mmCIF file of C-alpha atoms in Angstrom:
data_model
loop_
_atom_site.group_PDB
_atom_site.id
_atom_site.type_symbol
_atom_site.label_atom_id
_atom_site.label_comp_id
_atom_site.label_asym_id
_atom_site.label_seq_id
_atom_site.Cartn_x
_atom_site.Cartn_y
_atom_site.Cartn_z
ATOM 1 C CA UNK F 1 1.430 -10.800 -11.869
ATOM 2 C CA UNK F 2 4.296 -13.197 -12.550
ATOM 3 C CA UNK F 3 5.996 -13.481 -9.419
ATOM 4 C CA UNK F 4 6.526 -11.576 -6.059
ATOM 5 C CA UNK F 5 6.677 -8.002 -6.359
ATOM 6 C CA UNK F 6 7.060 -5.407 -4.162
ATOM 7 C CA UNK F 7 3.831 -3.109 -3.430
ATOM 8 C CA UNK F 8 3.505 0.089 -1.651
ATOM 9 C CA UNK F 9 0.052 0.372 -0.033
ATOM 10 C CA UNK F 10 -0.948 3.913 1.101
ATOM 11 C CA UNK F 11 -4.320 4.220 4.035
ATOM 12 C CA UNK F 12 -5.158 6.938 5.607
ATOM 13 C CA UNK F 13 -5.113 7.757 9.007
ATOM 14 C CA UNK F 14 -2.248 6.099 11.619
ATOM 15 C CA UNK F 15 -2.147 2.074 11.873
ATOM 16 C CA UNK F 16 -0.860 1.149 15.113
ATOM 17 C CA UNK F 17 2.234 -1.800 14.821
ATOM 18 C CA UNK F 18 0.032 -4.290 16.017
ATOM 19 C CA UNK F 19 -1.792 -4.686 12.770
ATOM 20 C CA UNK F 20 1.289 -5.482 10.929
ATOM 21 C CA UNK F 21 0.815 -9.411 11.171
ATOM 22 C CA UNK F 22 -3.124 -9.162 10.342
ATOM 23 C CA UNK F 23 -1.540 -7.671 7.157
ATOM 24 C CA UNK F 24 0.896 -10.048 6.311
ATOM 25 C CA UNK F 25 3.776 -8.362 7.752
ATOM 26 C CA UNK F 26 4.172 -5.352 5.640
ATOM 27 C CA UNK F 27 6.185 -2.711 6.669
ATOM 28 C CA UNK F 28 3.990 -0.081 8.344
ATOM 29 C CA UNK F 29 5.528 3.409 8.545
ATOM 30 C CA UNK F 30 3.056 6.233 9.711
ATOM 31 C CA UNK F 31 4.215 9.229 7.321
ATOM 32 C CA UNK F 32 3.536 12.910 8.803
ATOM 33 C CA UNK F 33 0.696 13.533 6.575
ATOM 34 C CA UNK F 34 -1.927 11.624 8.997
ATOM 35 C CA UNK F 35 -1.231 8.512 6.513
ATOM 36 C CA UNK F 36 0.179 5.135 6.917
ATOM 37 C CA UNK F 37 2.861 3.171 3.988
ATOM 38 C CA UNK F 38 2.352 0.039 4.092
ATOM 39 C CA UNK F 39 5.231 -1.611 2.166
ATOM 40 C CA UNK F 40 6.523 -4.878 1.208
ATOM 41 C CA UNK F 41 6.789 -8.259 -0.907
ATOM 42 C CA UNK F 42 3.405 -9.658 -2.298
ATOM 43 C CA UNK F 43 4.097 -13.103 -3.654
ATOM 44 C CA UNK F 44 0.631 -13.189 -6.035
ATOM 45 C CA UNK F 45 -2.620 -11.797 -6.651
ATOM 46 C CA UNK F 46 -4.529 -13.907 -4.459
ATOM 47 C CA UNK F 47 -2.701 -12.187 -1.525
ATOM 48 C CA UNK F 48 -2.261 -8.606 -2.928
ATOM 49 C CA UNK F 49 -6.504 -9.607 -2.486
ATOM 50 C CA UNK F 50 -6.130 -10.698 0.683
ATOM 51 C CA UNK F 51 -4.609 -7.544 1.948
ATOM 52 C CA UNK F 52 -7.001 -5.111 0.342
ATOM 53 C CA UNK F 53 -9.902 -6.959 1.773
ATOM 54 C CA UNK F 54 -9.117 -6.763 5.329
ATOM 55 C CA UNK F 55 -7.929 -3.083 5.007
ATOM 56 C CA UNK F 56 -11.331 -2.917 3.280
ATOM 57 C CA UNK F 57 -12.820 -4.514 6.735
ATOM 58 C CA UNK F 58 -10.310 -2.103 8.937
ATOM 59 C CA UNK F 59 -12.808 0.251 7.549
ATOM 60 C CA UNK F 60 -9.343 2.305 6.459
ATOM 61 C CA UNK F 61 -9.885 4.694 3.479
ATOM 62 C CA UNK F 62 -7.788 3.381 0.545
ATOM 63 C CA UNK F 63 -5.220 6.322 -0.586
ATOM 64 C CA UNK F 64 -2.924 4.591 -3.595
ATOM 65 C CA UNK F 65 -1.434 1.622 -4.520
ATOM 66 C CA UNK F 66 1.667 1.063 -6.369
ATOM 67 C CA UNK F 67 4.215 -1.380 -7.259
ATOM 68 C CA UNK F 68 8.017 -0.595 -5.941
ATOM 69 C CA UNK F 69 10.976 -2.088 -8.108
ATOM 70 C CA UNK F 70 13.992 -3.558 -6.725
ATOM 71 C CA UNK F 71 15.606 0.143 -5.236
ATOM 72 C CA UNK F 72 11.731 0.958 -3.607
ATOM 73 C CA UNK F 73 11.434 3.144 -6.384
ATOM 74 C CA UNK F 74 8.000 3.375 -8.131
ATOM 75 C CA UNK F 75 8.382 1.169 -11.088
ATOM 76 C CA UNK F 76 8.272 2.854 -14.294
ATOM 77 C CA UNK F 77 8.144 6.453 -15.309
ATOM 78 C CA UNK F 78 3.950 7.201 -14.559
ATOM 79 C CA UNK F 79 3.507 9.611 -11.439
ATOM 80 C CA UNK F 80 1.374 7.981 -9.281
ATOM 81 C CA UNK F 81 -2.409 7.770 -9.195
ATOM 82 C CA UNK F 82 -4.716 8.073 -6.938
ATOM 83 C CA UNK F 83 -7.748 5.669 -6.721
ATOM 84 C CA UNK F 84 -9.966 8.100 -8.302
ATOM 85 C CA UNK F 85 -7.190 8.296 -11.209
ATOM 86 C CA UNK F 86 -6.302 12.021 -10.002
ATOM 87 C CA UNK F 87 -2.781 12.568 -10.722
ATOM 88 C CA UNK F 88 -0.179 12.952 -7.268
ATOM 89 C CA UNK F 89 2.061 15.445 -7.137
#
């Protein structure tokens, strides 16, 4: 990574508001598919880490991640992967 960029961090289940600041203030939206966005800028890799590990102790099942460009977009022209490199539709 070569500066911030903007990541879009799908859980599942519903995160309540609260954990927001544990996760460095990422925009939480709970979506009506029982799973939580989190959203927002990650300035390097060392925090993108960060994050992941304490979802990882939340004990939160890890859905996707994906980077956003500038218009919250997915950046570039791949659909989406899950973790287990299943395509999402």
């Amino acid at each position: 990574m070569t500066g911030p960029a903007t990541y879009e961090i799908r859980v599942a289940g519903h995160l309540d508001d609260h954990w927001a600041a544990t996760l460095d203030d990422l925009v939480l939206v709970r979506l009506d598919d029982g799973t939580t966005s989190l959203t927002g800028p990650v300035v390097d890799q060392a925090q993108l880490h960060g994050v992941l590990a304490r979802i990882r102790d939340l004990g939160v099942p890890l859905l996707t991640l994906r980077t956003l460009d500038h218009a919250g977009t997915p950046a570039g022209t791949e659909r989406p992967r899950d973790l287990g490199g299943r395509e999402r539709r």
